[in-house]
Short mmCIF file of C-alpha atoms in Angstrom, two decimals:
data_model
loop_
_atom_site.label_atom_id
_atom_site.label_comp_id
_atom_site.label_asym_id
_atom_site.label_seq_id
_atom_site.Cartn_x
_atom_site.Cartn_y
_atom_site.Cartn_z
CA UNK A 1 92.72 52.72 149.54
CA UNK A 2 89.14 53.66 148.79
CA UNK A 3 86.60 51.07 149.91
CA UNK A 4 84.79 51.55 146.58
CA UNK A 5 87.36 52.16 143.88
CA UNK A 6 85.22 50.72 141.10
CA UNK A 7 86.61 49.27 137.86
CA UNK A 8 89.94 50.39 136.49
CA UNK A 9 92.22 49.62 133.57
CA UNK A 10 93.30 46.01 133.25
CA UNK A 11 96.82 45.91 131.87
CA UNK A 12 98.31 43.16 129.72
CA UNK A 13 101.82 42.92 128.29
CA UNK A 14 101.76 41.81 124.65
CA UNK A 15 104.65 41.35 122.19
CA UNK A 16 105.91 44.85 121.42
CA UNK A 17 103.33 46.81 123.41
CA UNK A 18 101.22 47.13 126.54
CA UNK A 19 97.44 46.97 126.43
CA UNK A 20 95.20 48.70 128.99
CA UNK A 21 91.47 47.91 128.91
CA UNK A 22 88.71 49.72 130.82
CA UNK A 23 85.48 47.73 130.40
CA UNK A 24 82.45 49.93 131.07
CA UNK A 25 78.83 50.23 129.93
CA UNK A 26 78.88 53.97 130.53
CA UNK A 27 79.70 55.04 126.97
CA UNK A 28 78.00 54.35 123.64
CA UNK A 29 81.37 54.44 121.90
CA UNK A 30 84.60 52.49 122.14
CA UNK A 31 87.67 54.70 122.44
CA UNK A 32 91.15 53.55 121.46
CA UNK A 33 94.17 55.73 122.25
CA UNK A 34 97.67 54.59 121.35
CA UNK A 35 100.58 56.41 123.01
CA UNK A 36 104.22 56.26 121.90
CA UNK A 37 106.64 58.08 124.18
CA UNK A 38 110.26 59.05 123.86
CA UNK A 39 112.68 61.39 125.57
CA UNK A 40 112.10 65.06 124.77
CA UNK A 41 115.28 66.14 122.97
CA UNK A 42 116.30 69.03 120.75
CA UNK A 43 117.42 66.62 118.01
CA UNK A 44 114.24 64.54 117.85
CA UNK A 45 111.46 66.96 118.83
CA UNK A 46 110.84 68.35 115.32
CA UNK A 47 110.99 65.09 113.32
CA UNK A 48 108.77 63.37 115.89
CA UNK A 49 106.23 66.19 115.65
CA UNK A 50 106.40 65.75 111.87
CA UNK A 51 105.52 62.07 112.22
CA UNK A 52 102.13 63.02 113.64
CA UNK A 53 101.52 65.26 110.64
CA UNK A 54 102.57 62.70 108.02
CA UNK A 55 101.00 59.55 109.47
CA UNK A 56 97.54 61.10 109.76
CA UNK A 57 97.52 62.04 106.07
CA UNK A 58 97.64 58.55 104.62
CA UNK A 59 98.85 54.94 104.88
CA UNK A 60 99.76 52.24 102.38
CA UNK A 61 96.16 50.96 102.37
CA UNK A 62 94.48 54.37 102.65
CA UNK A 63 96.91 56.65 100.78
CA UNK A 64 94.99 59.92 101.09
CA UNK A 65 93.02 61.80 103.73
CA UNK A 66 89.95 61.26 101.54
CA UNK A 67 90.50 57.49 101.49
CA UNK A 68 90.88 57.47 105.26
CA UNK A 69 87.71 59.51 105.66
CA UNK A 70 85.74 57.19 103.39
CA UNK A 71 86.81 54.18 105.44
CA UNK A 72 85.97 55.93 108.72
CA UNK A 73 82.57 56.88 107.30
CA UNK A 74 82.00 53.18 106.64
CA UNK A 75 82.69 52.67 110.35
CA UNK A 76 79.57 54.75 111.03
CA UNK A 77 81.38 58.05 111.36
CA UNK A 78 84.32 56.95 113.50
CA UNK A 79 86.63 59.84 114.41
CA UNK A 80 90.41 59.64 114.08
CA UNK A 81 93.27 61.97 114.98
CA UNK A 82 97.02 61.88 115.41
CA UNK A 83 98.70 64.46 117.61
CA UNK A 84 101.83 65.14 119.62
CA UNK A 85 102.10 66.36 123.20
CA UNK A 86 104.51 66.75 126.10
CA UNK A 87 104.30 64.79 129.35
CA UNK A 88 107.03 66.01 131.65
CA UNK A 89 110.30 65.61 129.77
CA UNK A 90 108.81 63.13 127.33
CA UNK A 91 107.33 63.72 123.90
CA UNK A 92 104.27 61.61 123.14
CA UNK A 93 102.73 60.61 119.81
CA UNK A 94 98.99 60.06 120.29
CA UNK A 95 96.72 58.10 117.94
CA UNK A 96 93.05 58.55 118.80
CA UNK A 97 90.14 56.51 117.38
CA UNK A 98 86.54 56.71 118.59
CA UNK A 99 84.08 54.08 117.31
CA UNK A 100 80.34 53.71 117.86
CA UNK A 101 79.58 50.51 119.75
CA UNK A 102 78.27 47.73 117.52
CA UNK A 103 75.36 46.94 119.88
CA UNK A 104 73.72 50.23 118.90
CA UNK A 105 73.94 49.37 115.18
CA UNK A 106 71.80 46.72 113.53
CA UNK A 107 73.70 43.91 111.85
CA UNK A 108 77.19 45.19 112.68
CA UNK A 109 79.42 42.97 114.79
CA UNK A 110 83.07 43.56 113.89
CA UNK A 111 83.54 47.30 114.34
CA UNK A 112 86.15 46.80 117.05
CA UNK A 113 88.12 44.45 114.80
CA UNK A 114 88.00 46.96 111.93
CA UNK A 115 89.00 49.81 114.21
CA UNK A 116 92.01 47.97 115.61
CA UNK A 117 93.02 46.97 112.05
CA UNK A 118 92.79 50.60 110.90
CA UNK A 119 94.88 51.87 113.80
CA UNK A 120 97.52 49.21 113.20
CA UNK A 121 97.60 50.02 109.49
CA UNK A 122 98.24 53.72 110.11
CA UNK A 123 101.03 53.03 112.60
CA UNK A 124 102.75 50.02 111.02
CA UNK A 125 102.17 50.49 107.28
CA UNK A 126 102.75 54.13 106.34
CA UNK A 127 102.73 55.43 102.79
CA UNK A 128 106.29 55.26 101.44
CA UNK A 129 107.51 56.38 97.99
CA UNK A 130 109.88 54.59 95.62
CA UNK A 131 112.89 56.39 97.10
CA UNK A 132 112.23 54.93 100.55
CA UNK A 133 110.83 58.06 102.14
CA UNK A 134 107.48 59.48 103.14
CA UNK A 135 105.41 61.08 100.39
CA UNK A 136 107.06 64.51 99.81
CA UNK A 137 103.69 66.26 99.46
CA UNK A 138 102.70 65.06 102.95
CA UNK A 139 106.03 66.14 104.40
CA UNK A 140 105.60 69.64 102.98
CA UNK A 141 101.99 69.81 104.14
CA UNK A 142 103.12 68.72 107.61
CA UNK A 143 105.75 71.46 107.71
CA UNK A 144 103.16 74.09 106.82
CA UNK A 145 100.78 72.81 109.50
CA UNK A 146 103.42 72.79 112.23
CA UNK A 147 104.69 76.21 111.17
CA UNK A 148 101.19 77.66 111.56
CA UNK A 149 100.75 75.91 114.89
CA UNK A 150 104.01 77.26 116.32
CA UNK A 151 103.52 80.76 114.92
CA UNK A 152 99.94 80.76 116.20
CA UNK A 153 101.25 80.64 119.76
CA UNK A 154 102.71 84.13 119.26
CA UNK A 155 99.23 85.44 118.39
CA UNK A 156 97.81 83.98 121.62
CA UNK A 157 99.63 86.22 124.08
CA UNK A 158 98.44 84.34 127.18
CA UNK A 159 99.82 81.07 125.79
CA UNK A 160 102.92 82.83 124.47
CA UNK A 161 103.75 84.25 127.91
CA UNK A 162 103.26 80.84 129.52
CA UNK A 163 105.59 79.14 127.05
CA UNK A 164 108.20 81.90 127.23
CA UNK A 165 108.26 81.73 131.02
CA UNK A 166 108.85 77.96 130.80
CA UNK A 167 111.52 78.49 128.16
CA UNK A 168 113.39 80.96 130.37
CA UNK A 169 112.92 78.91 133.53
CA UNK A 170 113.98 75.63 131.94
CA UNK A 171 116.54 76.98 129.49
CA UNK A 172 118.98 74.15 130.25
CA UNK A 173 116.31 71.43 130.48
CA UNK A 174 114.42 69.49 127.77
CA UNK A 175 111.12 70.78 129.19
CA UNK A 176 111.80 74.15 127.53
CA UNK A 177 110.93 72.60 124.15
CA UNK A 178 107.50 72.80 122.55
CA UNK A 179 106.16 69.36 121.57
CA UNK A 180 105.46 70.75 118.07
CA UNK A 181 109.16 71.15 117.33
CA UNK A 182 111.32 74.15 116.46
CA UNK A 183 110.65 76.53 113.59
CA UNK A 184 114.34 76.71 112.68
CA UNK A 185 114.49 72.92 112.20
CA UNK A 186 111.43 72.48 109.98
CA UNK A 187 113.19 73.29 106.71
CA UNK A 188 115.83 70.63 107.37
CA UNK A 189 113.27 67.80 107.55
CA UNK A 190 113.38 65.59 104.44
CA UNK A 191 111.30 62.59 103.37
CA UNK A 192 113.85 59.77 103.57
CA UNK A 193 115.58 60.76 106.85
CA UNK A 194 112.12 61.30 108.35
CA UNK A 195 111.13 57.74 107.45
CA UNK A 196 114.36 56.47 109.03
CA UNK A 197 113.45 58.42 112.16
CA UNK A 198 110.00 56.80 112.10
CA UNK A 199 111.61 53.35 112.06
CA UNK A 200 113.80 54.22 115.06
CA UNK A 201 110.81 55.57 116.99
CA UNK A 202 108.76 52.48 116.15
CA UNK A 203 111.57 50.19 117.23
CA UNK A 204 112.60 51.95 120.44
CA UNK A 205 109.60 53.76 121.93
CA UNK A 206 107.35 52.27 124.61
CA UNK A 207 103.88 51.74 123.11
CA UNK A 208 100.70 51.70 125.20
CA UNK A 209 97.22 51.14 123.80
CA UNK A 210 94.25 52.18 125.94
CA UNK A 211 90.76 50.87 125.17
CA UNK A 212 87.68 52.24 126.94
CA UNK A 213 84.14 51.01 126.36
CA UNK A 214 81.71 48.13 126.48
CA UNK A 215 84.15 45.46 125.34
CA UNK A 216 85.13 41.94 126.21
CA UNK A 217 88.75 41.84 127.31
CA UNK A 218 89.63 38.72 125.31
CA UNK A 219 88.09 40.17 122.13
CA UNK A 220 90.35 43.22 122.42
CA UNK A 221 93.46 41.15 123.18
CA UNK A 222 92.79 38.85 120.22
CA UNK A 223 92.21 41.74 117.78
CA UNK A 224 95.35 43.54 118.92
CA UNK A 225 97.45 40.38 118.63
CA UNK A 226 96.16 39.76 115.09
CA UNK A 227 96.89 43.23 113.75
CA UNK A 228 99.77 44.67 115.77
CA UNK A 229 102.70 42.53 114.66
CA UNK A 230 106.14 44.08 115.06
CA UNK A 231 109.26 42.99 113.20
CA UNK A 232 111.82 44.18 115.75
CA UNK A 233 111.38 46.02 119.02
CA UNK A 234 114.28 47.09 121.25
CA UNK A 235 112.59 49.48 123.65
CA UNK A 236 114.92 52.02 125.21
CA UNK A 237 114.41 52.72 128.92
CA UNK A 238 113.41 56.33 129.62
CA UNK A 239 114.69 58.63 132.35
CA UNK A 240 112.18 59.93 134.93
CA UNK A 241 109.74 62.34 133.28
CA UNK A 242 110.45 65.06 135.84
CA UNK A 243 114.16 65.23 135.19
CA UNK A 244 116.60 65.96 138.01
CA UNK A 245 115.29 68.17 140.86
CA UNK A 246 116.73 71.67 140.61
CA UNK A 247 117.44 74.00 143.53
CA UNK A 248 117.04 77.72 142.86
CA UNK A 249 120.17 79.74 143.65
CA UNK A 250 118.93 83.05 142.26
CA UNK A 251 115.58 84.24 140.94
CA UNK A 252 115.75 85.21 137.27
CA UNK A 253 113.82 88.23 135.98
CA UNK A 254 113.03 88.56 132.28
CA UNK A 255 111.23 91.44 130.57
CA UNK A 256 110.15 91.09 126.94
CA UNK A 257 108.61 93.83 124.82
CA UNK A 258 106.07 93.16 122.08
CA UNK A 259 103.12 95.00 120.57
CA UNK A 260 100.64 94.18 123.35
CA UNK A 261 97.94 96.22 125.05
CA UNK A 262 97.93 94.15 128.27
CA UNK A 263 100.91 93.04 130.32
CA UNK A 264 101.41 89.36 131.14
CA UNK A 265 103.19 88.68 134.43
CA UNK A 266 104.10 84.99 134.79
CA UNK A 267 106.05 83.33 137.58
CA UNK A 268 107.70 79.92 137.41
CA UNK A 269 108.21 78.02 140.66
CA UNK A 270 109.91 74.73 141.56
CA UNK A 271 108.12 72.25 143.80
CA UNK A 272 111.29 70.97 145.45
CA UNK A 273 111.15 67.76 143.40
CA UNK A 274 107.53 66.96 144.29
CA UNK A 275 105.64 65.29 141.42
CA UNK A 276 102.76 62.92 140.85
CA UNK A 277 105.06 60.13 142.04
CA UNK A 278 105.67 61.79 145.44
CA UNK A 279 103.79 60.77 148.61
CA UNK A 280 103.19 64.50 149.19
CA UNK A 281 101.41 64.96 145.84
CA UNK A 282 97.86 65.20 147.29
CA UNK A 283 99.05 67.98 149.62
CA UNK A 284 100.66 69.69 146.62
CA UNK A 285 97.32 69.57 144.81
CA UNK A 286 95.59 71.22 147.76
CA UNK A 287 98.37 73.81 147.98
CA UNK A 288 97.93 74.76 144.33
CA UNK A 289 94.15 74.93 144.74
CA UNK A 290 94.49 77.27 147.72
CA UNK A 291 97.05 79.45 145.97
CA UNK A 292 95.48 79.94 142.56
CA UNK A 293 93.53 76.94 141.32
CA UNK A 294 90.00 78.14 141.99
CA UNK A 295 87.82 81.25 142.37
CA UNK A 296 88.25 81.27 146.16
CA UNK A 297 92.05 81.07 145.90
CA UNK A 298 94.45 83.67 147.26
CA UNK A 299 95.60 84.90 143.87
CA UNK A 300 92.08 85.35 142.55
CA UNK A 301 90.74 87.07 145.65
CA UNK A 302 93.72 89.25 146.57
CA UNK A 303 95.24 90.11 143.21
CA UNK A 304 92.17 90.23 141.01
CA UNK A 305 89.26 91.10 143.29
CA UNK A 306 90.58 93.03 146.31
CA UNK A 307 93.41 94.95 144.66
CA UNK A 308 91.75 95.04 141.21
CA UNK A 309 95.17 94.63 139.63
CA UNK A 310 94.61 91.73 137.26
CA UNK A 311 92.22 90.71 134.51
CA UNK A 312 93.02 87.14 135.49
CA UNK A 313 95.22 85.56 138.16
CA UNK A 314 95.69 81.82 138.66
CA UNK A 315 98.20 79.03 139.15
CA UNK A 316 98.55 75.63 137.55
CA UNK A 317 100.60 72.59 138.40
CA UNK A 318 102.58 70.37 136.04
CA UNK A 319 102.41 67.14 138.00
CA UNK A 320 105.00 65.27 135.94
CA UNK A 321 107.68 67.95 135.68
CA UNK A 322 107.26 69.25 139.22
CA UNK A 323 106.79 72.94 138.49
CA UNK A 324 104.06 75.41 139.34
CA UNK A 325 103.20 78.33 137.08
CA UNK A 326 101.46 81.56 138.10
CA UNK A 327 99.89 83.67 135.37
CA UNK A 328 98.32 87.14 135.54
CA UNK A 329 97.10 89.68 133.00
CA UNK A 330 97.70 93.25 134.18
CA UNK A 331 98.14 96.87 133.19
CA UNK A 332 101.82 97.41 132.49
CA UNK A 333 102.07 100.15 135.11
CA UNK A 334 100.89 97.71 137.82
CA UNK A 335 103.85 95.34 137.39
CA UNK A 336 105.68 95.92 140.68
CA UNK A 337 102.58 96.17 142.82
CA UNK A 338 101.18 92.96 141.35
CA UNK A 339 104.48 91.12 141.81
CA UNK A 340 104.66 92.23 145.44
CA UNK A 341 101.14 90.99 146.19
CA UNK A 342 101.77 87.65 144.45
CA UNK A 343 104.89 87.19 146.58
CA UNK A 344 102.83 88.05 149.66
CA UNK A 345 100.44 85.20 148.83
CA UNK A 346 103.34 82.77 148.57
CA UNK A 347 104.59 83.90 151.96
CA UNK A 348 101.10 83.59 153.46
CA UNK A 349 100.99 79.99 152.25
CA UNK A 350 104.37 79.31 153.88
CA UNK A 351 103.09 80.75 157.15
CA UNK A 352 99.95 78.61 157.04
CA UNK A 353 97.74 81.66 156.68
CA UNK A 354 94.69 79.92 155.24
CA UNK A 355 91.46 78.89 156.94
CA UNK A 356 89.96 75.47 157.48
CA UNK A 357 87.02 76.60 155.34
CA UNK A 358 89.40 77.36 152.45
CA UNK A 359 90.96 73.92 152.83
CA UNK A 360 87.56 72.21 152.75
CA UNK A 361 86.43 74.27 149.74
CA UNK A 362 89.59 73.33 147.88
CA UNK A 363 89.29 69.64 148.69
CA UNK A 364 85.65 69.66 147.60
CA UNK A 365 86.50 71.16 144.20
CA UNK A 366 89.44 68.79 143.67
CA UNK A 367 87.17 65.84 144.48
CA UNK A 368 84.56 67.17 142.03
CA UNK A 369 87.11 67.39 139.21
CA UNK A 370 88.46 63.91 139.91
CA UNK A 371 84.96 62.42 139.86
CA UNK A 372 84.44 64.02 136.46
CA UNK A 373 87.32 61.90 135.11
CA UNK A 374 84.86 59.01 134.91
CA UNK A 375 82.50 61.02 132.67
CA UNK A 376 84.70 61.04 129.55
CA UNK A 377 86.80 58.30 128.01
CA UNK A 378 89.52 60.76 127.04
CA UNK A 379 89.90 61.97 130.62
CA UNK A 380 90.16 58.39 131.85
CA UNK A 381 92.95 57.66 129.37
CA UNK A 382 94.83 60.87 130.15
CA UNK A 383 94.63 60.23 133.90
CA UNK A 384 95.83 56.62 133.51
CA UNK A 385 98.63 57.57 131.13
CA UNK A 386 99.95 60.28 133.44
CA UNK A 387 100.09 57.68 136.18
CA UNK A 388 101.90 55.29 133.89
CA UNK A 389 104.50 57.93 132.99
CA UNK A 390 105.00 58.72 136.68
CA UNK A 391 105.15 55.05 137.67
CA UNK A 392 102.02 55.35 139.82
CA UNK A 393 98.97 53.11 139.51
CA UNK A 394 96.19 54.89 141.38
CA UNK A 395 92.50 55.25 140.59
CA UNK A 396 90.79 58.65 140.85
CA UNK A 397 88.84 57.33 143.85
CA UNK A 398 92.04 56.33 145.63
CA UNK A 399 93.51 59.78 145.00
CA UNK A 400 90.30 61.34 146.34
CA UNK A 401 90.74 59.49 149.63
CA UNK A 402 94.32 60.73 149.91
CA UNK A 403 93.23 64.32 149.23
CA UNK A 404 90.52 64.16 151.88
CA UNK A 405 93.11 63.06 154.46
CA UNK A 406 95.56 65.93 153.75
CA UNK A 407 96.27 68.01 156.87
CA UNK A 408 97.08 71.67 157.36
CA UNK A 409 100.59 70.71 158.46
CA UNK A 410 101.18 68.75 155.24
CA UNK A 411 100.07 71.71 153.12
CA UNK A 412 102.43 74.01 155.00
CA UNK A 413 105.30 71.54 154.61
CA UNK A 414 104.72 71.62 150.84
CA UNK A 415 104.59 75.43 150.90
CA UNK A 416 108.03 75.54 152.49
CA UNK A 417 109.47 73.56 149.57
CA UNK A 418 108.10 75.85 146.85
CA UNK A 419 110.83 78.08 145.38
CA UNK A 420 110.38 81.02 143.03
CA UNK A 421 112.64 80.44 140.02
CA UNK A 422 111.69 82.89 137.25
CA UNK A 423 109.71 86.12 136.90
CA UNK A 424 108.71 86.77 133.29
CA UNK A 425 106.96 89.97 132.19
CA UNK A 426 105.58 90.57 128.70
CA UNK A 427 104.91 94.28 128.20
CA UNK A 428 104.35 96.82 125.46
CA UNK A 429 107.19 98.56 123.66
CA UNK A 430 106.35 102.00 125.01
CA UNK A 431 107.81 102.86 128.41
CA UNK A 432 105.27 103.88 131.01
CA UNK A 433 105.79 105.63 134.28
CA UNK A 434 105.87 103.15 137.15
CA UNK A 435 106.59 100.17 134.91
CA UNK A 436 109.74 98.09 134.68
#
């Protein structure tokens, strides 16, 4: 435990939901983020993604985007968004509202109350037509928006390669799914069944509301209790967000050809079941930083700078799923040489071939990033929610202390658990000498 952990979220269980309040004078706004999570499944991923699209377009009280905008303008330019994301093997609906604090506005005292009422109205009182379904025009608009979002990933080849590597690596796991749904399922979504899906999600999904800002805890609790009234709630317990740990029996290699000018070599690795919930997680963070998290990392220095093989080379960790992804952008003809050097870096990590200076540099940068969590309300909420999903209540300052105490031996023990699962290569359609 850190001797100076500072304030943190105060959690309260209310009928139908959990409330997490972070009182602070640091921000001139009050941020409210409501999270609804459910299991990531092939059957539900597309209709749940559609809910984000439909709910943000209108409610019973504010039936159009224009009506919503007018009301938000009356709240001194409050910003509002509904989105969908993936946290491990869970799909999360996110409702985001940012309000200016009333103390900075003359004569305004009930902005928090109005903001909570607006958020509750959007979630609990959607716009429904006479046939008992969502407004068809909003359903069609939502389909078009999701279709563009999914198709847009193909145009971003770096993102496309990342997602395709995950899809190949996790082909028998829910994590393979995009949180935005599946293109082939969009046309099957209809207004009335979508509303029935909304009712199931509202009844069964865990709901967590995070509030960050200069607020009085009792004022928030009272406002939430007044406006968030649920008819029936039978929350379904969720499986661990990481899924079952998977041992790699054989490395898979996948080559895909598209019209690209630059090759994308991505590697998917398993962490041996290590996640944010594991005692070894701080050592895993340092491992990832040494391997490819920063500019002094092995991938950056040896693949990009020394060998001049890559336009970019890095690694990133999914702390809830327990996988580590390596991504590089290369000339197609440099595929095998790049792959060999990347594998060399993994072996060097297993052998403990990294200096004390590299360890200290990595820890320093990790500490810097964790301290930045306190600078933005959104980062505070994301950090706290990830901990909630993992079942870990730990402040950034407490995690910093654990990182600073990580030893060389602990990093090497983590390295020995890392297993290469999938090698994915996106290349051009034209064969080149020396390429795959």
